[in-house]
Coordinates of C-alpha atoms in Angstrom, one line a residue:
Chain A
M21 CA 131.4 98.2 91.8
R22 CA 131.7 94.5 90.9
I23 CA 127.8 93.7 89.4
N24 CA 128.0 96.9 87.9
K25 CA 131.1 97.2 86.0
Q26 CA 129.2 94.4 84.6
S27 CA 126.2 95.2 83.8
L28 CA 127.5 97.5 82.4
N29 CA 129.4 95.2 80.6
E30 CA 126.4 94.3 79.5
K31 CA 124.0 97.3 78.4
I32 CA 126.7 97.6 76.2
V33 CA 127.0 94.4 74.8
G34 CA 123.6 95.2 74.1
L35 CA 123.5 98.4 72.7
I36 CA 125.8 96.4 70.6
M37 CA 123.4 93.7 69.3
I38 CA 120.9 96.4 69.3
F39 CA 122.4 98.2 66.2
V40 CA 122.6 94.7 64.5
A41 CA 119.4 93.4 64.9
V42 CA 118.5 96.8 63.1
L43 CA 120.8 96.4 60.3
W44 CA 119.3 92.4 60.0
L45 CA 115.9 94.5 60.3
I46 CA 116.3 97.2 57.4
P47 CA 116.1 94.9 54.1
I48 CA 112.3 95.0 55.2
Y49 CA 112.2 98.3 55.5
F50 CA 112.5 98.8 52.2
I51 CA 110.7 96.3 50.5
V52 CA 107.8 97.9 53.0
I53 CA 108.4 101.5 51.6
N54 CA 108.8 100.0 48.6
S55 CA 106.0 99.0 47.9
F56 CA 103.4 102.1 48.4
K57 CA 105.4 103.8 45.7
D58 CA 104.8 104.0 41.9
L59 CA 107.8 102.8 39.9
R60 CA 109.3 106.5 39.2
G61 CA 109.4 106.8 42.9
V62 CA 110.9 102.9 43.6
V63 CA 113.2 103.8 40.5
I64 CA 114.7 107.5 41.6
F65 CA 114.0 107.6 44.9
T66 CA 114.4 103.9 46.4
E67 CA 115.6 105.2 50.1
K68 CA 113.1 107.7 50.7
F69 CA 110.6 107.1 53.5
P70 CA 107.5 107.8 50.8
D71 CA 105.3 110.7 50.8
S72 CA 101.8 109.0 51.8
F73 CA 100.9 105.6 51.0
N74 CA 99.7 104.3 47.9
F75 CA 97.7 100.7 47.8
D76 CA 97.2 101.2 44.0
N77 CA 100.4 98.3 44.5
F78 CA 98.2 95.8 46.9
I79 CA 95.2 96.1 44.4
E80 CA 97.4 95.7 41.4
V81 CA 98.8 92.9 42.4
W82 CA 96.2 91.2 44.5
K83 CA 94.5 90.5 41.3
V84 CA 95.9 90.5 38.9
S85 CA 98.9 87.9 40.3
G86 CA 96.1 85.7 41.4
F87 CA 97.6 85.6 44.7
P88 CA 94.3 84.9 46.6
Q89 CA 94.9 80.9 44.8
L90 CA 98.5 81.3 45.3
F91 CA 97.3 81.5 49.4
M92 CA 94.9 79.0 49.3
N93 CA 97.6 76.4 47.2
S94 CA 100.6 76.8 50.4
M95 CA 97.6 76.8 52.6
I96 CA 96.3 73.6 51.0
I97 CA 99.8 71.4 49.8
T98 CA 101.3 72.7 53.8
V99 CA 98.3 71.9 56.2
V100 CA 97.3 68.5 54.1
S101 CA 101.4 67.4 53.7
V102 CA 101.9 68.4 57.7
L103 CA 98.7 66.2 58.9
G104 CA 99.4 63.1 56.5
I105 CA 103.3 63.7 58.2
L106 CA 101.6 64.0 61.7
L107 CA 99.4 60.8 61.4
F108 CA 102.0 58.4 59.4
S109 CA 104.6 59.7 61.2
S110 CA 103.6 59.1 64.9
M111 CA 102.4 55.7 63.6
A112 CA 105.3 54.3 62.6
G113 CA 107.9 55.5 65.4
Y114 CA 105.5 54.5 68.0
K115 CA 105.4 51.1 66.8
L116 CA 108.9 50.5 65.3
S117 CA 110.2 52.2 69.3
R118 CA 107.5 49.8 71.2
N119 CA 108.5 46.3 69.7
G120 CA 112.2 47.0 68.3
G121 CA 114.4 44.3 67.1
K122 CA 115.9 43.0 64.4
G123 CA 113.0 44.3 62.2
A124 CA 112.5 47.6 63.7
H125 CA 116.2 48.5 64.3
F126 CA 116.8 47.3 60.5
L127 CA 114.2 50.2 59.3
I128 CA 115.1 52.5 61.5
L129 CA 117.9 52.5 59.1
Y130 CA 115.8 52.4 56.4
F131 CA 114.3 55.5 56.5
I132 CA 117.2 57.7 58.2
L133 CA 119.0 57.2 54.6
V134 CA 117.0 60.1 53.7
L135 CA 119.3 62.6 56.6
I136 CA 121.7 61.1 53.8
I137 CA 120.9 61.0 51.2
P138 CA 120.2 64.8 49.7
F139 CA 117.1 66.3 47.7
Q140 CA 118.7 65.8 44.5
A141 CA 119.6 62.5 44.0
I142 CA 115.8 61.9 42.8
M143 CA 114.9 65.2 42.0
I144 CA 115.4 64.1 37.4
P145 CA 113.9 60.5 38.6
L146 CA 111.6 61.7 41.1
V147 CA 109.6 64.1 37.7
K148 CA 109.5 60.9 35.7
L149 CA 108.6 58.9 38.0
L150 CA 105.5 60.8 38.9
K151 CA 104.5 61.2 34.3
D152 CA 103.7 57.7 34.6
F153 CA 102.0 58.0 37.4
S154 CA 99.8 60.8 36.2
L155 CA 100.7 62.8 39.6
I156 CA 103.0 65.7 38.1
D157 CA 101.7 69.3 37.4
N158 CA 99.9 67.8 40.7
R159 CA 98.9 70.0 44.2
F160 CA 97.9 65.7 45.1
G161 CA 101.3 64.8 44.1
M162 CA 103.4 67.1 45.5
I163 CA 101.8 66.3 48.5
I164 CA 102.5 62.5 48.8
V165 CA 105.6 63.0 48.4
Y166 CA 106.5 66.0 50.5
I167 CA 104.4 63.3 53.2
A168 CA 107.5 60.7 51.5
L169 CA 110.0 62.8 52.5
Q170 CA 110.2 64.8 55.2
S171 CA 108.0 61.5 57.7
P172 CA 111.5 59.9 58.0
L173 CA 112.6 62.7 60.5
A174 CA 109.6 63.0 61.8
I175 CA 109.7 59.3 63.1
F176 CA 113.0 59.5 64.3
L177 CA 111.5 62.4 66.1
Y178 CA 108.3 60.3 68.0
H179 CA 110.1 57.6 68.0
G180 CA 112.3 58.8 70.8
A181 CA 109.0 60.9 72.0
V182 CA 107.8 57.7 72.8
K183 CA 110.7 56.0 75.1
S184 CA 108.7 58.1 77.9
V185 CA 106.0 57.0 77.7
P186 CA 104.7 54.2 80.0
R187 CA 104.4 50.8 79.3
E188 CA 101.1 49.8 82.0
L189 CA 99.7 52.5 80.1
E190 CA 98.8 49.5 77.1
D191 CA 98.7 47.4 79.6
S192 CA 96.2 48.8 81.6
A193 CA 94.2 49.9 78.0
S194 CA 94.6 46.1 76.8
I195 CA 93.0 44.6 80.2
D196 CA 90.2 47.0 79.3
G197 CA 89.5 45.7 76.1
A198 CA 91.0 48.1 73.8
G199 CA 92.7 46.8 70.6
P200 CA 96.4 48.6 70.0
I201 CA 94.7 50.8 67.2
R202 CA 92.4 52.5 69.3
T203 CA 95.0 52.7 72.2
F204 CA 97.4 54.4 70.4
F205 CA 94.8 56.6 69.6
T206 CA 92.6 57.5 71.9
I207 CA 95.2 57.5 74.7
I208 CA 99.1 57.7 73.4
L209 CA 99.0 59.8 70.3
P210 CA 97.8 62.7 72.6
L211 CA 100.7 62.5 75.1
L212 CA 103.0 62.6 72.0
G213 CA 101.7 66.5 72.2
P214 CA 105.2 68.6 72.2
I215 CA 106.7 66.9 69.4
T216 CA 104.2 66.9 67.2
T217 CA 104.3 70.8 67.4
T218 CA 107.7 70.9 67.1
I219 CA 107.3 68.5 64.2
I220 CA 104.1 70.1 62.9
I221 CA 106.2 73.9 62.7
L222 CA 109.5 72.2 61.4
N223 CA 107.4 70.9 58.7
A224 CA 104.9 73.5 58.1
L225 CA 107.8 76.7 57.6
W226 CA 109.9 74.3 55.6
I227 CA 107.5 73.2 53.3
W228 CA 105.5 76.9 52.7
N229 CA 108.9 78.0 52.4
D230 CA 110.6 75.5 49.6
F231 CA 110.9 75.5 46.2
L232 CA 112.9 73.9 44.1
M233 CA 110.3 71.1 44.7
P234 CA 106.8 72.9 43.2
L235 CA 109.9 74.4 40.5
I236 CA 110.3 71.1 39.1
L237 CA 106.3 69.7 39.6
I238 CA 103.9 72.6 38.8
T239 CA 104.4 73.9 36.2
T240 CA 100.3 75.4 36.0
S241 CA 99.9 79.3 37.0
Y242 CA 96.9 78.4 39.2
K243 CA 98.5 75.7 40.7
K244 CA 101.7 77.4 41.9
T245 CA 102.8 78.3 45.3
I246 CA 103.6 81.0 47.1
P247 CA 107.5 81.0 46.6
I248 CA 107.6 79.4 42.7
G249 CA 104.2 82.0 41.9
T250 CA 106.1 84.6 43.4
T251 CA 109.0 83.3 41.0
A252 CA 107.0 83.6 38.3
L253 CA 105.8 87.2 39.2
F254 CA 109.7 88.8 39.3
F255 CA 110.3 87.0 36.6
G256 CA 108.1 87.5 34.3
R257 CA 105.4 89.6 33.9
Y258 CA 106.5 92.4 36.3
A259 CA 110.5 91.8 35.5
N260 CA 111.4 95.3 35.4
K261 CA 108.4 97.1 37.3
W262 CA 110.0 97.2 40.3
H263 CA 106.9 98.4 42.3
L264 CA 104.7 95.7 41.5
G265 CA 107.7 93.4 42.2
I266 CA 108.5 94.0 46.0
T267 CA 105.2 94.0 46.5
A268 CA 105.0 90.5 45.0
I269 CA 107.9 90.2 47.8
F270 CA 106.4 91.7 50.3
L271 CA 103.1 89.9 50.3
A272 CA 104.5 86.9 49.6
T273 CA 106.6 87.2 53.5
I274 CA 103.4 88.4 55.0
P275 CA 101.8 84.8 56.3
M276 CA 104.6 83.3 57.6
I277 CA 105.9 87.3 59.3
T278 CA 102.8 86.9 61.1
F279 CA 102.3 83.0 61.6
Y280 CA 105.8 84.4 63.4
L281 CA 104.7 86.9 65.8
I282 CA 102.3 85.1 67.0
A283 CA 103.1 81.8 67.1
Q284 CA 107.6 83.0 68.0
K285 CA 107.9 81.2 71.4
R286 CA 106.4 77.8 69.8
I287 CA 108.8 78.3 66.6
I288 CA 111.6 78.7 69.0
K289 CA 111.5 75.8 70.5
G290 CA 110.5 74.0 68.0
V291 CA 114.2 74.7 65.6
T292 CA 115.3 73.9 69.1
N293 CA 113.6 70.6 69.9
G294 CA 114.4 69.6 66.5
S295 CA 118.2 70.0 66.3
I296 CA 118.5 69.0 69.9
K297 CA 116.8 65.4 69.6
G298 CA 117.6 65.5 65.7
Chain B
M51 CA 97.3 25.3 69.9
K52 CA 99.1 26.2 66.8
I53 CA 95.9 27.9 65.4
I54 CA 95.8 30.1 67.7
L55 CA 99.2 31.1 67.3
N56 CA 99.5 31.8 64.5
S57 CA 96.6 34.0 64.7
K58 CA 98.5 35.7 66.7
K59 CA 101.5 35.7 64.8
T60 CA 98.5 37.1 61.5
K61 CA 97.5 40.2 63.4
E62 CA 100.8 41.0 65.0
T63 CA 101.6 41.6 60.4
A64 CA 98.7 43.3 60.3
L65 CA 99.5 45.7 62.6
W66 CA 103.2 46.3 61.4
L67 CA 101.5 46.9 58.0
F68 CA 98.5 48.8 60.0
F69 CA 101.5 51.2 61.9
V70 CA 104.1 50.9 59.6
G71 CA 103.5 49.7 55.5
P72 CA 102.2 53.4 54.6
I73 CA 104.9 55.2 55.5
F74 CA 106.8 52.1 54.0
I75 CA 105.1 52.4 51.3
L76 CA 105.2 55.6 50.3
F77 CA 109.4 56.2 51.5
T78 CA 110.5 53.3 49.4
M79 CA 108.1 54.4 46.0
F80 CA 109.8 57.7 46.2
F81 CA 113.0 57.7 47.7
F82 CA 114.8 55.0 47.3
V83 CA 112.9 54.1 43.7
P84 CA 113.8 56.6 42.7
I85 CA 117.6 56.9 43.5
I86 CA 118.2 53.9 42.3
S87 CA 117.0 54.5 38.2
G88 CA 118.9 58.2 39.4
I89 CA 122.0 55.9 39.7
V90 CA 120.8 53.7 36.6
Y91 CA 119.8 56.2 34.4
S92 CA 123.3 57.9 35.1
F93 CA 124.5 55.6 32.7
T94 CA 121.8 56.6 30.4
D95 CA 121.8 59.5 26.8
W96 CA 118.4 59.7 28.4
D97 CA 116.6 63.5 27.2
A98 CA 113.7 64.6 27.1
I99 CA 113.3 64.2 23.7
N100 CA 114.5 60.5 22.6
S101 CA 111.9 58.0 25.2
D102 CA 113.8 55.7 24.4
F103 CA 117.5 55.8 25.3
N104 CA 120.4 53.4 25.3
F105 CA 122.9 52.0 27.7
V106 CA 126.3 54.9 27.5
G107 CA 128.5 53.5 30.2
L108 CA 131.2 55.3 31.9
K109 CA 131.1 58.2 29.3
N110 CA 128.5 60.5 31.0
Y111 CA 131.2 60.0 34.6
I112 CA 133.6 61.3 32.3
F113 CA 132.3 64.2 30.0
A114 CA 131.4 65.7 33.8
L115 CA 134.1 65.7 36.5
S116 CA 137.1 65.8 33.0
I117 CA 135.1 67.4 29.3
D118 CA 133.0 70.1 31.4
T119 CA 135.1 72.2 33.0
D120 CA 131.6 73.9 34.1
F121 CA 130.9 71.2 36.5
V122 CA 134.2 71.1 37.7
A123 CA 134.1 75.3 38.3
S124 CA 130.5 74.9 39.6
L125 CA 132.1 72.6 42.5
G126 CA 134.9 74.5 43.3
R127 CA 132.6 77.7 44.0
T128 CA 130.6 76.0 46.1
F129 CA 132.7 74.6 48.2
Y130 CA 134.6 77.5 48.4
L131 CA 131.7 79.3 49.7
A132 CA 130.7 76.8 51.9
F133 CA 133.5 76.6 53.5
F134 CA 133.2 80.6 53.7
N135 CA 129.6 80.6 54.9
V136 CA 129.9 77.8 57.4
V137 CA 132.6 79.8 59.7
L138 CA 130.7 83.1 59.6
T139 CA 128.0 81.6 60.1
N140 CA 128.7 79.3 63.2
V141 CA 131.2 82.0 64.7
L142 CA 129.0 84.8 64.7
A143 CA 125.6 83.1 65.3
M144 CA 127.7 81.9 68.3
L145 CA 128.9 85.3 69.1
F146 CA 125.8 86.7 69.0
A147 CA 124.5 83.9 71.4
S148 CA 126.9 84.7 73.8
A149 CA 125.5 88.5 73.4
L150 CA 122.4 87.3 74.4
V151 CA 122.3 85.2 76.7
S152 CA 122.6 87.9 79.5
N153 CA 120.6 89.6 81.7
F154 CA 119.5 93.2 78.6
K155 CA 116.1 93.5 79.0
H156 CA 115.3 93.8 74.8
N157 CA 118.0 90.9 73.8
N158 CA 114.1 88.8 73.0
K159 CA 112.9 91.8 70.5
I160 CA 117.0 91.6 69.7
R161 CA 116.3 87.9 68.8
T162 CA 113.7 88.1 67.1
A163 CA 115.1 89.8 64.0
I164 CA 117.4 87.7 63.7
F165 CA 116.3 85.5 63.6
L166 CA 113.6 86.6 60.9
P167 CA 114.5 86.4 57.3
N168 CA 114.7 82.2 58.5
V169 CA 110.4 82.1 58.6
I170 CA 110.4 84.0 55.0
S171 CA 111.4 81.4 51.7
M172 CA 114.8 81.7 50.8
V173 CA 113.8 82.4 46.9
I174 CA 112.4 85.2 48.3
C175 CA 115.3 86.5 50.2
G176 CA 117.2 86.6 47.2
F177 CA 114.6 89.4 45.4
I178 CA 114.7 90.9 48.7
W179 CA 118.1 91.7 48.3
Q180 CA 118.6 92.0 44.5
V181 CA 116.7 95.5 45.7
M182 CA 119.4 95.7 47.7
F183 CA 121.8 95.6 46.2
T184 CA 121.0 96.5 42.7
K185 CA 119.4 99.9 44.5
I186 CA 119.6 100.7 47.5
I187 CA 123.5 100.0 49.0
G188 CA 125.7 101.9 46.0
K189 CA 122.7 105.5 47.0
F190 CA 124.2 104.5 51.0
G191 CA 127.8 105.1 49.6
V192 CA 127.3 107.7 48.1
A193 CA 125.6 109.7 50.4
T194 CA 128.0 108.8 53.2
G195 CA 130.7 108.9 50.8
L196 CA 131.4 105.9 51.0
G197 CA 132.3 105.6 47.6
F198 CA 133.6 101.5 47.6
L199 CA 130.0 101.2 48.0
D200 CA 128.9 101.7 44.3
R201 CA 129.2 100.2 43.2
S202 CA 127.2 96.5 40.5
W203 CA 127.7 94.2 43.3
L204 CA 125.9 91.3 41.5
G205 CA 127.2 91.8 37.9
D206 CA 131.1 92.2 39.2
P207 CA 131.9 88.2 38.7
D208 CA 135.0 89.4 41.3
T209 CA 132.7 90.8 44.6
V210 CA 129.6 88.2 43.2
L211 CA 130.2 85.1 45.7
F212 CA 130.6 88.2 48.4
S213 CA 127.1 88.8 48.2
I214 CA 125.7 85.8 47.7
L215 CA 127.5 85.2 51.5
L216 CA 125.9 87.2 52.9
V217 CA 122.9 87.2 52.5
S218 CA 123.2 83.9 53.4
L219 CA 124.5 84.7 56.5
W220 CA 121.9 87.1 56.9
Y221 CA 119.3 84.3 56.4
G222 CA 121.0 81.3 58.0
V223 CA 123.0 83.0 61.1
G224 CA 119.4 83.6 63.4
Y225 CA 119.2 79.2 63.5
V226 CA 122.3 79.1 63.9
M227 CA 122.4 81.2 66.6
T228 CA 119.0 79.6 68.5
I229 CA 120.5 76.3 68.4
D230 CA 123.5 78.1 70.4
I231 CA 120.7 80.2 72.5
A232 CA 119.4 76.5 74.1
A233 CA 122.6 75.2 74.1
L234 CA 124.6 78.2 76.2
Q235 CA 120.8 77.9 78.8
S236 CA 122.1 74.6 79.2
V237 CA 124.5 74.0 80.9
N238 CA 125.3 74.0 85.0
E239 CA 125.8 77.8 86.5
S240 CA 127.5 76.0 88.7
L241 CA 129.7 75.4 86.9
I242 CA 130.8 78.8 85.0
E243 CA 130.6 80.2 89.2
A244 CA 133.8 77.1 89.8
A245 CA 135.1 78.4 87.1
S246 CA 134.7 81.9 87.9
L247 CA 136.3 81.8 91.6
E248 CA 139.2 79.4 90.3
G249 CA 139.9 82.7 88.1
A250 CA 138.8 82.1 84.9
N251 CA 138.4 85.2 82.9
G252 CA 135.0 85.2 79.8
W253 CA 137.7 84.1 77.0
Q254 CA 139.6 81.4 79.1
T255 CA 134.9 80.2 81.1
F256 CA 134.0 79.9 77.8
W257 CA 136.5 78.0 75.7
K258 CA 137.3 75.6 79.0
V259 CA 133.8 75.3 80.4
K260 CA 131.4 75.7 78.6
L261 CA 132.3 74.7 74.7
P262 CA 133.4 71.4 76.0
V263 CA 129.7 70.9 77.2
I264 CA 127.7 72.4 74.4
L265 CA 130.1 71.1 71.8
P266 CA 127.4 68.0 70.0
T267 CA 124.6 71.0 70.0
V268 CA 127.0 73.3 67.7
M269 CA 128.1 70.8 65.9
V270 CA 124.0 69.5 65.2
G271 CA 123.6 73.2 63.8
V272 CA 127.8 73.1 62.1
F273 CA 126.8 69.8 60.3
M274 CA 122.6 71.4 59.3
N275 CA 124.5 74.4 57.3
V276 CA 127.7 72.8 55.7
S277 CA 124.4 70.6 54.1
G278 CA 122.8 73.3 52.8
S279 CA 126.5 75.4 52.0
L280 CA 125.7 72.9 49.5
K281 CA 122.6 72.4 48.4
M282 CA 122.4 76.2 48.1
F283 CA 120.3 76.4 45.3
D284 CA 116.8 78.3 45.3
L285 CA 118.6 81.9 46.8
V286 CA 121.2 81.5 44.3
F287 CA 118.4 81.2 42.0
S288 CA 116.8 84.4 42.6
L289 CA 119.7 86.5 43.5
T290 CA 121.8 86.0 40.9
G291 CA 120.0 83.4 38.3
G292 CA 124.3 82.2 38.1
G293 CA 125.3 85.0 36.9
P294 CA 127.4 87.1 35.7
G295 CA 127.7 84.6 32.9
R296 CA 127.9 81.2 34.9
A297 CA 130.1 83.9 37.8
S298 CA 128.1 82.2 40.7
E299 CA 126.8 79.2 39.4
L300 CA 127.0 77.1 42.5
A301 CA 126.6 72.9 41.7
M302 CA 122.9 72.7 41.7
L303 CA 122.1 75.5 40.0
N304 CA 124.5 73.7 37.2
V305 CA 122.6 70.3 37.9
Y306 CA 118.8 72.2 37.4
R307 CA 120.0 73.2 34.1
E308 CA 121.5 70.3 32.9
A309 CA 118.3 68.7 33.6
Y310 CA 115.5 71.0 32.2
Q311 CA 117.2 73.9 31.0
F312 CA 119.7 71.3 28.4
N313 CA 117.1 68.0 29.0
N314 CA 120.0 66.2 29.4
Y315 CA 117.9 63.9 32.5
G316 CA 121.6 60.9 31.8
L317 CA 124.1 64.0 32.1
G318 CA 122.0 65.6 34.9
S319 CA 121.7 62.2 36.7
A320 CA 125.6 61.4 36.2
K321 CA 126.0 65.4 37.7
A322 CA 123.3 64.7 40.5
V323 CA 124.6 60.7 41.2
I324 CA 128.7 63.1 41.5
L325 CA 126.8 65.5 43.7
S326 CA 125.2 62.9 46.0
V327 CA 128.5 60.9 46.9
I328 CA 130.1 64.1 47.6
I329 CA 127.3 65.0 50.2
I330 CA 127.2 61.7 51.5
A331 CA 131.2 61.6 52.4
I332 CA 130.6 64.3 54.1
T333 CA 127.4 63.5 56.0
I334 CA 129.7 60.3 57.4
F335 CA 132.9 61.4 57.8
Q336 CA 130.5 63.8 60.2
F337 CA 128.5 61.5 61.9
R338 CA 132.3 59.7 62.5
I339 CA 133.6 63.3 64.4
T340 CA 131.1 63.0 66.7
A341 CA 130.8 60.3 67.5
K342 CA 135.0 60.2 67.9
N343 CA 134.0 63.4 70.1
E344 CA 131.3 61.4 72.2
V345 CA 132.9 58.6 73.0
E346 CA 135.7 60.7 74.7
M347 CA 133.3 63.1 76.1

């Protein structure tokens, strides 16, 4: 009897949560259905399900806005930055973890500054600095900045993960004649898989979706990433052209939603690992 | 002997340079140096037009805090919004998380839906909700007889902050909820059973048994939320642009405009320093509280 009552309670709570989930998806639903309408349909019958699925908006936005270029920029900037973060932070995290001591302790505190001091503190000088290096309005320049600013947290996570790798591994590798650098890349790094996945997921989501950095660093339109490119379209060419603006929004969300649906379990795990250990 | 020692030391130094050197240099160049130069610029009249600048002492700080009422107002607005955002996000997230750790068979799908906004860029979320506020919610109100829904949500100074809060909740609850679910699942079953044998109800079990165990993890969610709320920018940029007038201009948007719209880099730097000092103070305060909590536990 008690069990029945409990499962009934669970069902009622479950139904409420289904309602919440539907509520959460409503905005996405309206963006999707309005992508298939013409301007009149969007403005007058925003809430209606479209009579027919018309792909004109997609063709227009895809061709005219240079969407493939935006996509490629986002892809290249995200992938190269994440690779750079992985390389530099795993190396530093390893060394700092294995050779502790005063120097290592000081360096970790130095890197942790990035968790305390917000980005706005460096926003204005950063633009000037990159100008001086001729790295402003430059995708490579932005990648460097992402690596510099996102690595510290990853160093922190690697620093913790390396502790659980037994030291005997290095000792036996050293007896076999492998140098420290080779030992790190062939023996230690492959063992850090789980935390590496977490770092990839957190940084990929963050860099792909970042808006402020490209907003202040990139001005040329063919160098823009998806969030900033879509924003430029929405306020620029497609201002008042709601049907095209909405289609651009929909297109902008597709890559990440696809990634989410494919890698969902890993993303959820990455979020929880990143916050429990970070 | 001495030579061997020396070469060993050299080798160790080379290894440090190899492993830690690259990121140390990048971090110093693109994080530490800009912090220092930002502080220096905040005492100058540097702008986009003149390449050279003069030191003006505390003038920028005095101007920002006592003459520029818009900046002070934007700070107040930021705290106000951050307060409600942090409280409501965390309460809702914990409620949802508690509901979703049951055995209900659709829990995973529900969680997928509520987390979804997090994978979308926040600036895009702002556009999505611009469509909702201007094209959908009003019509829904007319159709259902809920006339109060049919109003200018983003154009009215009285409702615009509420609208931003709504979108911020829609965006942020899923992330904190995910952390809370993991925390709740980590609570030892036998603790809960023991509490229930003692006759504790669900409410008591939550406050007396579960919450103390999960508090450190929950606090991580709260902290991320606090600093995220104080830095809120993307969403306001695309949803309202700070308007109507300056009714929804948050501190970050004010700093951004000072620097990149009005080209006052010196004054912008001073404002950025002020905002940063506030965020740093709150962060350190939070670190202290958790450190204290952990000691007590």
